[in-house]
């Protein structure tokens, strides 16, 4: 499996179609609404507690912008610092490259299993599958990621991968699958959160104590000290990062920060934006290897996988500033109703809709930039001020251009847009169409309302009545009731279109 | 003040009453309203659907037709937002220096109705009378692109006789989103369903907003369900007086 195949899940239909399936799942919608609603309210409350919240956002956005502009420089600094601290840095151009590097590193230890800290980057490259192909079993230790893995499922949220699952579903998955992977769930397991957590704890403890190799992602890495950081809520990350002898971290190149002190800003923003907490329960920082403490070997795999190409796009590159907090998902009305699987990618929601098409090429995810009403709630929520609506619209233009390049004949939509353009570029033609529309509407309207319509408008008119176009447009009314004074020629003449 | 009315292509064709209301209202406040007949469309549909080069002539036309007024008013947060946020982008991408300058010149004069009334003309009580139960939906582009804030509510609160009730979950998108309603019809419907439920929960007779496009979407749903809840543009409520017979 190549990386692009995992950033975009092969076989997932375009968004509108995948969304239809999700919408029909009432349990999914209820789970999502409850979960996103709760996090949304908590986030607003804790963000409001900080008087300098807006300043923090601005600072974070500035740091990210600056870092991305000089990314090569900071990555080389990071490599130098990590190496000096006793770590080994590897550069991976794409997913296949990264998977090859990690697989070889695990093989070199002689082990055939690894414990994993929840990581978007390793999801993105399909690492678990690549390791499995090499006979190595990867155990997810994040509770939600464990639920996804045991369920043979895919993550549907950046932060809460199993957000689409309810308690009773989780109980079923634990009962059915845990025994296959290690310690089975207790016979009398209930669907109480406390019992479920306890079952997971016992199941995972066995893994932590046995593991010699761990694989993690990284939330941040400081270029000046070579320090890598992971934040998490359950302590399983901490276990993976301290107990095993070998630690392999896979990190997207955009995660680097110029300096250790920059963490000050991001460790305030991230937990408040993601889980609505003032501080995340566990923050693990490590710098290379330390004699007598933690892993003996540390490898940092720096992953490109489409990021350099994204960086080249002046508008789109801001998506690389994302700190994976998922605030945009939790406020997005489209995500709330469709869930993450509809986006057909490891990165769902508004950020996924702008990140995925850039990582894999617009032609491979052309429906995603259109999976938004452009309501702008995501932009308001983003702690690093990524203008997601701006990037969405930018990518829509790219999607249309890509279609124009690839097709001999224009699409129906392109023809309609061309026709609409011709009308809207001329007041005279617009007035003519208005007269026609008024006439046509009188034939189909009943009490000034139009019911079901054929063709492209069937999907609109299935659930909504449409008011009939006015008998007299405003421009016609104005001409009739307010003859031009002649003072302003623009009111009477028309520019030749 | 000499104010040009940018009616928007959608209002022009579907809701001339809104444009008439804006005119009545501004003239009642003592201003001169002009309607440049050369106007057409802000280009939002093309821009937002990805047909960017096609937007250029509309941007050019807008900058030409609306140059030189004290203010340009649009009874649409969405179209005003398009002009303010995106005309510069299009001019920079495809236009020449002259167009960029023309756009730079006209954009600061463009206002959404509530902005014009409150910020430029300095009025919140426009002398309206509207004895009905009304709830107000702040459309996304008014709310987040233009940041009109509570200006429309200030204006509505000053209307005599009005029974203004709060809309639950008001800031949630109604699910229209232009071509989104066609491309992602099912998601759009799911969002509409929630919005309609909230509107009905208020017991309002009239749903008011500053954008007829969102109102067409929500009102179309309310009409199909025979709820009896009507929709009205903010301008029409503000233009109503005791002299009007309803």
XYZ file of C-alpha atoms in Angstrom:
743
model
C 0.000 0.000 0.000
C 1.466 3.344 -0.956
C 1.090 6.436 1.142
C -1.217 8.181 -1.267
C -3.508 5.175 -1.032
C -3.811 5.727 2.665
C -4.098 9.500 2.761
C -6.998 8.798 0.435
C -8.746 5.526 1.175
C -9.136 3.697 -2.085
C -12.641 2.601 -2.817
C -14.259 5.444 -0.906
C -16.799 7.116 -3.196
C -16.730 10.909 -3.703
C -17.867 12.945 -0.724
C -21.528 13.524 -1.663
C -22.064 9.797 -2.070
C -20.122 8.771 1.039
C -21.965 11.450 3.001
C -25.303 9.976 1.998
C -24.378 6.676 3.643
C -23.244 8.461 6.793
C -26.401 10.582 6.954
C -28.554 7.482 6.868
C -26.808 6.167 9.991
C -28.839 7.713 12.786
C -26.692 6.210 15.536
C -23.575 7.735 13.977
C -25.240 11.133 13.781
C -26.370 10.970 17.388
C -22.898 9.917 18.605
C -21.251 12.686 16.633
C -23.642 15.384 17.663
C -23.241 14.577 21.317
C -19.458 14.355 21.165
C -18.737 17.395 19.011
C -21.311 19.482 20.877
C -19.679 18.726 24.209
C -16.133 19.482 23.044
C -17.308 22.617 21.235
C -18.811 24.133 24.376
C -15.818 23.189 26.519
C -13.411 24.718 24.026
C -15.252 28.032 23.966
C -15.317 28.169 27.746
C -11.606 27.500 28.300
C -10.480 29.711 25.433
C -12.467 32.549 26.961
C -10.531 32.105 30.217
C -7.320 33.393 28.679
C -7.241 37.139 28.255
C -4.496 36.888 25.652
C -6.158 34.125 23.612
C -6.289 36.189 20.423
C -2.661 37.251 20.914
C -1.665 33.624 21.392
C -3.420 32.681 18.162
C -1.669 35.470 16.315
C 1.709 34.490 17.775
C 1.179 30.861 16.854
C 0.159 31.786 13.318
C 3.235 33.989 12.979
C 5.594 31.298 14.264
C 4.095 28.752 11.893
C 4.223 31.109 8.903
C 7.823 31.960 9.615
C 8.832 28.332 10.145
C 7.197 27.172 6.930
C 8.910 29.930 4.975
C 12.304 28.730 6.225
C 11.458 25.070 6.635
C 14.663 23.729 5.056
C 16.778 25.758 7.440
C 14.935 24.626 10.556
C 14.877 20.976 9.492
C 18.642 20.975 9.063
C 19.009 22.561 12.500
C 16.733 19.887 13.903
C 18.764 17.116 12.284
C 21.954 18.531 13.733
C 20.531 18.849 17.248
C 18.956 15.375 17.256
C 22.183 13.826 16.012
C 24.227 15.684 18.613
C 21.899 14.316 21.313
C 22.532 10.740 20.205
C 19.516 10.228 17.911
C 19.526 9.170 14.277
C 17.629 11.190 11.666
C 16.171 9.608 8.525
C 14.613 11.466 5.597
C 11.596 9.942 3.878
C 10.405 11.413 0.588
C 7.133 9.510 0.590
C 5.114 6.879 2.418
C 6.862 3.913 0.825
C 10.193 5.384 1.811
C 9.095 5.939 5.405
C 7.596 2.471 5.709
C 10.786 0.912 4.349
C 12.904 2.830 6.861
C 10.727 1.952 9.866
C 10.390 -1.704 8.867
C 14.174 -2.044 8.508
C 14.719 -0.376 11.881
C 12.300 -2.744 13.630
C 13.797 -5.770 11.869
C 17.265 -4.723 12.995
C 16.118 -5.049 16.616
C 15.065 -8.650 16.005
C 11.567 -7.949 17.368
C 8.307 -8.837 15.658
C 5.967 -6.511 17.536
C 5.833 -2.815 18.359
C 3.645 -0.656 20.589
C 2.327 2.503 19.065
C 1.443 5.933 20.314
C -1.509 7.381 18.404
C -0.062 9.090 15.374
C -1.597 10.763 12.327
C 1.634 10.497 10.336
C 1.833 6.719 10.654
C -1.868 6.465 9.779
C -1.152 8.622 6.762
C 1.558 6.291 5.463
C -0.254 3.069 6.363
C 2.569 1.938 8.617
C 0.626 -0.754 10.471
C -0.224 -2.475 7.208
C 3.347 -2.162 5.947
C 4.676 -3.663 9.186
C 2.124 -6.476 8.998
C 3.343 -7.282 5.486
C 6.826 -7.674 6.978
C 5.542 -9.954 9.720
C 5.577 -7.316 12.447
C 2.495 -6.702 14.579
C 1.777 -3.132 15.626
C -0.362 -2.595 18.723
C -2.222 0.688 19.052
C -2.230 1.801 22.692
C -4.345 4.947 22.532
C -7.795 3.895 23.753
C -9.708 5.286 20.784
C -7.100 4.014 18.343
C -7.294 0.612 20.049
C -11.053 0.570 19.507
C -10.517 1.395 15.835
C -7.837 -1.272 15.448
C -9.801 -3.985 17.244
C -12.901 -3.091 15.247
C -11.041 -3.462 11.935
C -12.221 0.079 11.399
C -10.853 3.398 10.225
C -10.398 6.502 12.353
C -13.102 9.108 11.838
C -11.772 12.039 13.845
C -8.301 13.497 14.263
C -8.374 13.512 18.019
C -11.087 11.007 18.868
C -10.658 8.354 16.180
C -13.550 6.290 17.547
C -15.938 9.233 17.959
C -18.431 7.414 15.757
C -18.725 4.536 18.193
C -21.071 4.407 21.161
C -20.374 2.646 24.462
C -22.346 -0.461 23.627
C -20.558 -0.824 20.303
C -17.208 -0.547 22.089
C -18.226 -3.226 24.561
C -19.100 -5.529 21.676
C -15.776 -4.885 19.949
C -13.815 -5.534 23.155
C -15.704 -8.734 23.875
C -15.276 -10.003 20.347
C -11.724 -8.978 19.511
C -9.496 -8.468 22.539
C -8.749 -12.162 22.899
C -7.435 -12.237 19.331
C -4.837 -9.579 20.116
C -3.836 -10.433 23.688
C -5.602 -10.439 27.031
C -9.322 -11.011 26.474
C -11.998 -8.732 27.873
C -13.713 -9.934 31.080
C -16.765 -12.123 30.486
C -19.038 -9.788 32.435
C -17.858 -6.572 30.742
C -20.497 -3.846 30.911
C -20.733 -0.733 28.799
C -19.868 1.559 31.719
C -16.955 3.842 30.725
C -15.113 2.835 33.875
C -15.339 -0.874 33.089
C -14.385 -0.346 29.460
C -11.339 1.704 30.472
C -10.301 -0.945 32.977
C -10.546 -3.704 30.370
C -8.402 -1.646 27.998
C -5.899 -0.889 30.751
C -5.366 -4.561 31.587
C -5.190 -5.508 27.928
C -2.605 -2.804 27.198
C -0.457 -3.236 30.289
C 0.612 -6.630 29.024
C 1.803 -4.966 25.808
C 3.683 -2.125 27.494
C 5.654 -4.429 29.770
C 6.680 -6.727 26.957
C 7.476 -4.215 24.204
C 11.062 -3.575 23.161
C 10.200 -1.215 20.307
C 7.826 1.731 20.213
C 6.635 3.858 17.310
C 5.327 7.343 17.889
C 4.324 10.431 16.010
C 5.257 13.907 17.144
C 3.221 16.976 17.907
C 6.220 19.279 17.844
C 9.994 19.188 17.527
C 12.266 22.027 18.584
C 15.025 22.697 16.067
C 17.405 24.318 18.539
C 17.487 21.526 21.120
C 16.383 18.534 19.053
C 13.572 17.927 21.530
C 10.545 16.009 20.314
C 7.151 16.395 22.018
C 4.030 14.273 22.223
C 0.921 15.344 24.107
C -1.768 12.877 25.112
C -4.452 12.241 27.673
C -4.174 8.695 28.883
C -0.567 8.010 29.799
C -0.252 5.226 27.254
C 1.980 7.483 25.224
C 4.197 8.045 28.230
C 4.479 4.260 28.684
C 5.500 3.740 25.053
C 7.997 6.576 25.160
C 9.794 5.393 28.291
C 9.609 1.601 28.632
C 10.884 0.226 25.280
C 14.559 0.128 24.314
C 14.084 1.500 20.825
C 11.893 4.475 19.941
C 11.080 5.324 16.331
C 9.299 8.618 15.757
C 7.671 9.411 12.418
C 7.092 13.120 12.022
C 5.742 15.254 9.186
C 8.357 17.845 8.279
C 5.911 20.669 9.043
C 5.925 19.847 12.767
C 9.264 21.493 13.448
C 9.376 24.683 15.550
C 12.396 26.978 15.550
C 12.917 26.923 19.282
C 12.114 25.084 22.503
C 10.523 28.221 23.950
C 7.948 28.203 21.123
C 6.368 25.249 22.912
C 5.114 27.786 25.433
C 2.606 29.063 22.889
C 1.524 25.755 21.415
C 1.157 23.844 24.668
C -1.353 26.484 25.719
C -3.246 26.497 22.437
C -3.412 22.800 21.651
C -5.215 21.326 24.677
C -7.687 24.193 24.892
C -8.486 23.911 21.189
C -8.639 20.149 21.025
C -10.156 18.723 24.171
C -11.274 21.919 25.832
C -8.842 21.331 28.673
C -6.552 23.923 30.240
C -3.687 21.491 30.038
C -3.334 18.053 28.556
C -2.699 15.331 31.132
C 0.595 14.043 29.684
C 3.272 16.017 27.868
C 6.307 13.933 26.992
C 9.481 15.602 25.817
C 12.625 13.743 24.848
C 15.946 14.819 23.428
C 17.975 12.104 21.761
C 18.971 9.389 24.223
C 19.905 9.679 27.874
C 22.101 7.152 29.645
C 20.092 5.088 32.095
C 16.765 6.741 31.276
C 14.271 5.834 28.565
C 15.012 4.237 25.198
C 18.611 3.330 24.320
C 18.052 4.067 20.624
C 16.093 6.930 19.111
C 15.269 7.324 15.426
C 13.503 10.308 13.935
C 11.960 9.768 10.505
C 11.204 13.072 8.785
C 8.308 12.579 6.395
C 7.636 14.667 3.292
C 4.893 12.738 1.452
C 3.468 15.676 -0.485
C 4.350 18.419 1.972
C 7.041 20.066 -0.149
C 4.598 20.237 -3.045
C 2.010 21.779 -0.719
C 4.551 24.286 0.452
C 4.991 25.471 -3.123
C 1.374 26.686 -3.227
C 1.233 30.203 -1.843
C -2.395 30.021 -0.728
C -2.593 26.341 0.116
C 0.584 26.109 2.178
C -1.111 27.547 5.250
C -2.768 24.148 5.736
C 0.653 22.877 6.839
C 0.412 25.098 9.913
C -2.209 22.694 11.304
C -1.420 21.392 14.787
C -4.038 18.607 14.523
C -6.230 19.949 17.322
C -9.483 19.111 15.479
C -11.263 22.297 16.598
C -12.385 22.764 12.980
C -13.996 19.330 12.918
C -15.893 19.963 16.100
C -17.483 23.174 14.844
C -18.110 22.066 11.271
C -21.816 21.530 10.496
C -20.915 19.247 7.593
C -18.583 17.066 9.668
C -21.151 16.950 12.470
C -23.629 15.279 10.161
C -21.395 13.065 8.053
C -18.564 11.972 10.327
C -15.011 11.351 9.284
C -15.340 8.332 7.025
C -17.222 10.326 4.397
C -14.033 12.311 3.755
C -12.347 9.086 2.638
C -9.078 10.078 4.251
C -7.005 9.924 7.388
C -7.572 13.675 7.628
C -11.308 14.380 7.824
C -13.319 17.537 8.359
C -12.455 21.021 7.145
C -8.699 20.624 7.574
C -8.858 17.302 5.749
C -10.787 18.930 2.931
C -7.869 21.309 2.364
C -4.945 19.103 3.392
C -5.794 15.816 1.692
C -6.199 17.158 -1.866
C -2.892 18.963 -1.529
C -0.989 15.940 -0.218
C -2.295 13.576 -2.887
C -3.040 15.925 -5.787
C -6.370 17.609 -6.421
C -7.430 15.104 -9.085
C -7.390 12.340 -6.455
C -9.682 14.131 -4.002
C -11.593 16.591 -6.169
C -14.878 16.374 -4.249
C -13.390 17.365 -0.884
C -12.986 21.135 -1.385
C -16.705 21.224 -2.237
C -17.698 19.461 1.004
C -18.322 22.765 2.753
C -20.890 25.542 2.825
C -18.034 28.027 3.412
C -19.768 29.060 6.623
C -16.389 29.988 8.106
C -16.849 28.446 11.566
C -13.608 26.487 11.046
C -11.565 29.621 10.415
C -12.895 31.205 13.599
C -12.052 28.104 15.626
C -8.567 27.456 14.234
C -5.941 28.253 16.894
C -3.313 28.960 14.235
C -5.673 30.983 12.038
C -5.631 28.815 8.946
C -8.064 30.494 6.563
C -9.736 27.247 5.613
C -12.528 28.844 3.502
C -9.887 30.699 1.484
C -8.000 27.478 0.796
C -11.213 25.601 0.000
C -12.183 28.139 -2.650
C -8.628 28.184 -3.972
C -8.659 24.392 -4.322
C -12.088 24.470 -5.966
C -10.555 26.604 -8.701
C -7.731 24.062 -8.993
C -10.231 21.204 -9.224
C -12.117 22.970 -12.019
C -8.875 23.755 -13.845
C -7.712 20.140 -13.491
C -10.977 18.960 -15.062
C -10.582 21.447 -17.887
C -7.107 20.098 -18.582
C -8.059 16.437 -18.392
C -11.247 16.447 -20.433
C -11.797 16.830 -24.112
C -15.332 18.105 -23.600
C -16.429 20.522 -20.897
C -18.597 19.177 -18.073
C -22.298 20.026 -17.873
C -21.440 22.254 -14.942
C -18.766 24.094 -16.934
C -21.260 24.689 -19.731
C -23.865 25.955 -17.266
C -21.323 28.248 -15.640
C -20.277 29.548 -19.032
C -23.877 30.270 -19.959
C -24.538 31.912 -16.596
C -21.382 33.969 -17.051
C -22.577 35.204 -20.427
C -25.876 36.300 -18.899
C -24.352 37.869 -15.817
C -21.799 39.816 -17.834
C -24.505 41.754 -19.597
C -27.345 43.743 -18.026
C -29.273 43.438 -21.273
C -29.036 39.653 -21.368
C -29.756 39.460 -17.654
C -32.926 41.535 -18.133
C -34.000 39.266 -20.995
C -33.485 36.151 -18.886
C -35.403 37.766 -16.033
C -38.369 38.355 -18.334
C -38.196 34.759 -19.544
C -37.904 33.404 -16.007
C -40.927 35.395 -14.883
C -42.910 34.083 -17.816
C -41.775 30.481 -17.314
C -42.442 30.646 -13.592
C -46.006 31.735 -14.164
C -46.550 28.504 -16.070
C -45.231 26.208 -13.323
C -45.820 28.196 -10.135
C -48.806 27.711 -7.912
C -49.589 30.503 -5.426
C -46.223 32.040 -6.236
C -44.445 28.825 -5.296
C -42.727 26.293 -7.487
C -42.743 22.675 -6.345
C -40.708 19.807 -7.785
C -38.369 20.708 -10.637
C -36.661 18.494 -13.205
C -32.976 18.093 -14.074
C -30.219 19.522 -11.942
C -32.720 21.246 -9.667
C -34.486 18.045 -8.676
C -32.151 17.633 -5.727
C -32.969 21.150 -4.573
C -36.705 21.003 -5.108
C -37.199 17.608 -3.509
C -37.410 19.196 -0.085
C -37.976 22.879 -0.746
C -40.487 25.027 -2.543
C -38.987 27.779 -4.643
C -40.533 31.210 -4.844
C -41.448 32.158 -8.387
C -39.208 34.795 -9.973
C -40.763 38.234 -9.700
C -43.132 39.369 -12.435
C -41.080 42.524 -12.688
C -37.385 42.590 -11.795
C -36.039 45.433 -9.749
C -34.190 46.881 -12.724
C -37.398 46.845 -14.757
C -39.333 48.424 -11.891
C -36.689 51.110 -11.541
C -36.790 51.930 -15.249
C -40.563 52.068 -15.224
C -41.009 54.141 -12.078
C -37.830 56.221 -12.014
C -36.839 57.491 -15.443
C -33.157 58.462 -15.624
C -32.355 62.117 -15.072
C -29.529 61.965 -17.578
C -27.026 63.219 -15.044
C -25.371 59.886 -14.635
C -24.772 58.076 -17.873
C -23.976 54.830 -16.065
C -27.592 54.488 -15.068
C -28.684 54.313 -18.670
C -25.918 53.011 -20.878
C -24.559 49.573 -21.008
C -21.024 48.423 -21.341
C -20.651 46.183 -24.353
C -20.057 42.679 -22.953
C -25.687 61.041 0.921
C -25.656 59.674 -2.637
C -26.009 55.939 -2.282
C -25.903 53.378 -5.079
C -28.047 50.307 -4.653
C -26.311 47.073 -5.592
C -29.364 44.881 -5.681
C -27.477 41.627 -6.531
C -28.584 39.441 -9.444
C -30.537 37.103 -7.214
C -32.578 39.813 -5.496
C -33.050 41.598 -8.799
C -34.659 38.532 -10.331
C -36.391 36.954 -7.345
C -36.898 39.607 -4.675
C -37.328 43.091 -6.147
C -39.376 43.920 -3.027
C -36.169 43.850 -1.020
C -34.602 46.445 -3.296
C -37.735 48.562 -3.145
C -37.647 48.343 0.643
C -33.999 49.451 0.774
C -34.879 52.397 -1.448
C -37.931 53.379 0.606
C -35.955 53.104 3.820
C -32.943 55.136 2.710
C -35.093 57.818 1.081
C -37.157 58.037 4.272
C -33.872 58.707 6.076
C -33.204 61.565 3.639
C -30.712 60.040 1.255
C -30.524 59.837 -2.511
C -30.650 56.324 -3.915
C -29.483 55.554 -7.421
C -29.685 52.348 -9.361
C -26.884 51.984 -11.908
C -28.511 49.960 -14.674
C -25.150 48.583 -15.776
C -24.897 46.411 -12.681
C -25.249 42.656 -12.815
C -23.634 40.254 -10.363
C -20.792 40.148 -7.850
C -19.451 36.906 -9.306
C -19.786 34.875 -6.140
C -21.353 31.817 -7.694
C -18.552 31.491 -10.225
C -15.829 32.315 -7.727
C -17.013 29.921 -5.036
C -17.659 27.077 -7.454
C -14.119 27.310 -8.796
C -14.780 29.168 -12.054
C -12.384 31.913 -11.253
C -11.410 33.313 -14.674
C -15.136 33.713 -15.427
C -15.396 36.018 -12.417
C -13.073 38.635 -13.852
C -15.568 40.422 -16.147
C -18.012 40.741 -13.248
C -15.350 42.215 -10.999
C -14.412 44.621 -13.757
C -18.016 45.617 -14.316
C -18.659 46.134 -10.615
C -15.645 48.394 -10.159
C -16.685 50.464 -13.183
C -20.399 50.732 -12.503
C -20.131 51.551 -8.821
C -17.216 53.981 -8.912
C -17.732 57.427 -7.482
C -20.644 57.011 -5.062
C -20.551 58.068 -1.442
C -21.607 54.555 -0.566
C -22.771 51.363 -2.246
C -25.315 49.303 -0.338
C -26.050 45.623 -0.868
C -28.980 43.925 0.862
C -26.894 40.749 1.074
C -24.111 39.911 3.468
C -22.931 37.239 1.136
C -22.560 39.455 -1.948
C -21.086 42.327 0.060
C -18.614 39.804 1.468
C -17.719 38.615 -2.020
C -16.937 42.148 -3.126
C -15.001 43.003 -0.019
C -13.056 39.760 0.425
C -12.561 38.467 -3.081
C -12.683 41.177 -5.740
C -9.129 42.146 -4.824
C -8.066 38.513 -5.155
C -9.535 38.215 -8.646
C -8.138 41.570 -9.745
C -4.687 40.601 -8.495
C -4.820 37.195 -10.161
C -6.150 38.119 -13.600
C -6.515 41.842 -13.852
C -4.258 44.672 -14.735
C -2.910 47.385 -12.449
C -5.727 49.723 -13.484
C -8.367 47.223 -12.424
C -6.607 46.538 -9.130
C -6.671 50.266 -8.480
C -10.328 50.587 -9.454
C -11.230 47.722 -7.119
C -9.181 49.278 -4.330
C -11.136 52.468 -4.889
C -14.638 51.011 -4.844
C -14.334 48.276 -2.202
C -14.162 50.572 0.832
C -17.445 52.202 -0.208
C -19.385 48.923 -0.237
C -21.603 48.130 2.754
C -24.103 45.541 3.734
C -27.388 47.204 4.731
C -27.034 46.984 8.519
C -23.453 48.259 8.330
C -24.510 51.228 6.235
C -27.332 52.127 8.588
C -25.476 51.732 11.872
C -21.877 52.646 10.993
C -22.201 55.120 8.157
C -25.585 56.733 8.650
C -25.435 56.378 12.430
C -29.022 55.219 12.983
C -30.443 52.257 14.825
C -34.037 53.431 15.091
C -35.168 53.802 11.496
C -38.753 54.598 12.471
C -40.165 51.217 11.540
C -43.334 49.582 12.845
C -43.847 45.846 12.533
C -46.278 44.226 15.000
C -45.285 40.594 14.540
C -43.341 37.863 16.246
C -39.975 37.685 14.488
C -36.852 35.592 14.887
C -33.533 36.493 13.265
C -31.044 34.163 11.568
C -27.553 35.663 11.285
C -26.306 34.372 7.950
C -22.775 32.962 7.911
C -21.238 35.520 5.604
C -22.747 38.457 7.516
C -21.565 36.892 10.703
C -18.081 35.689 9.810
C -16.975 37.402 6.606
C -18.363 40.858 7.330
C -18.564 40.651 11.119
C -21.798 42.639 11.213
C -22.173 41.436 14.792
C -25.372 42.580 16.482
C -26.044 45.499 14.131
C -29.094 43.822 12.576
C -30.424 42.987 16.039
C -29.930 46.568 17.213
C -31.960 47.713 14.234
C -34.676 45.127 14.834
C -34.902 45.859 18.563
C -35.672 49.489 17.731
C -38.645 48.505 15.550
C -41.929 49.452 17.188
C -44.421 46.713 17.909
C -42.016 43.898 17.119
C -41.847 40.790 19.284
C -38.264 39.724 18.626
C -37.472 36.212 19.848
C -34.100 34.553 19.984
C -33.378 31.745 17.534
C -31.784 28.712 19.235
C -28.397 27.720 17.825
C -28.655 30.809 15.643
C -25.035 30.824 14.503
C -25.231 27.390 12.884
C -25.173 27.394 9.121
C -28.550 26.727 7.471
C -26.922 24.447 4.897
C -27.510 26.535 1.776
C -23.954 27.322 0.702
C -24.775 28.213 -2.922
C -23.996 25.269 -5.177
C -23.399 23.194 -2.016
C -27.185 22.709 -1.834
C -27.009 20.993 -5.232
C -23.662 19.217 -4.952
C -24.238 17.944 -1.426
C -28.024 17.982 -1.340
C -28.423 15.418 1.445
C -26.065 17.159 3.863
C -27.718 20.452 3.004
C -31.128 18.955 3.803
C -29.922 17.587 7.130
C -28.698 21.046 8.127
C -31.908 22.631 6.885
C -33.981 20.233 8.975
C -32.247 21.345 12.171
C -32.542 25.020 11.267
C -36.269 24.655 10.575
C -36.802 22.872 13.878
C -35.145 25.754 15.715
C -37.195 28.315 13.807
C -40.410 26.493 14.658
C -39.394 26.217 18.302
C -39.455 30.003 18.575
C -43.100 30.229 17.587
C -42.220 33.141 15.300
C -44.482 34.138 12.418
C -41.572 35.520 10.449
C -37.984 34.429 10.008
C -35.800 37.413 9.193
C -32.286 37.521 7.750
C -30.035 39.797 5.759
C -29.682 37.390 2.839
C -32.503 36.272 0.587
C -30.498 33.278 -0.608
C -30.449 31.691 2.851
C -34.087 32.698 3.305
C -35.047 31.032 0.022
C -33.466 27.819 1.262
C -34.955 27.889 4.771
C -38.258 29.411 3.616
C -38.534 26.856 0.830
C -38.278 24.088 3.397
C -40.748 25.751 5.756
C -43.173 26.184 2.880
C -42.870 22.566 1.755
C -43.687 21.458 5.285
C -46.655 23.836 5.394
C -45.416 25.343 8.640
C -47.004 28.713 8.016
C -43.794 30.491 9.013
C -42.928 33.216 6.531
C -39.590 34.778 5.656
C -38.700 38.432 5.238
C -35.527 40.287 4.459
C -34.301 42.676 7.143
C -34.827 45.604 4.754
C -38.521 44.846 4.404
C -39.126 44.860 8.136
C -37.126 48.062 8.546
C -39.067 49.704 5.716
C -42.445 48.854 7.260
C -44.311 51.687 8.944
C -47.652 52.183 10.641
C -48.987 53.396 7.311
C -48.487 49.998 5.733
C -51.425 47.670 5.586
C -50.418 44.072 5.991
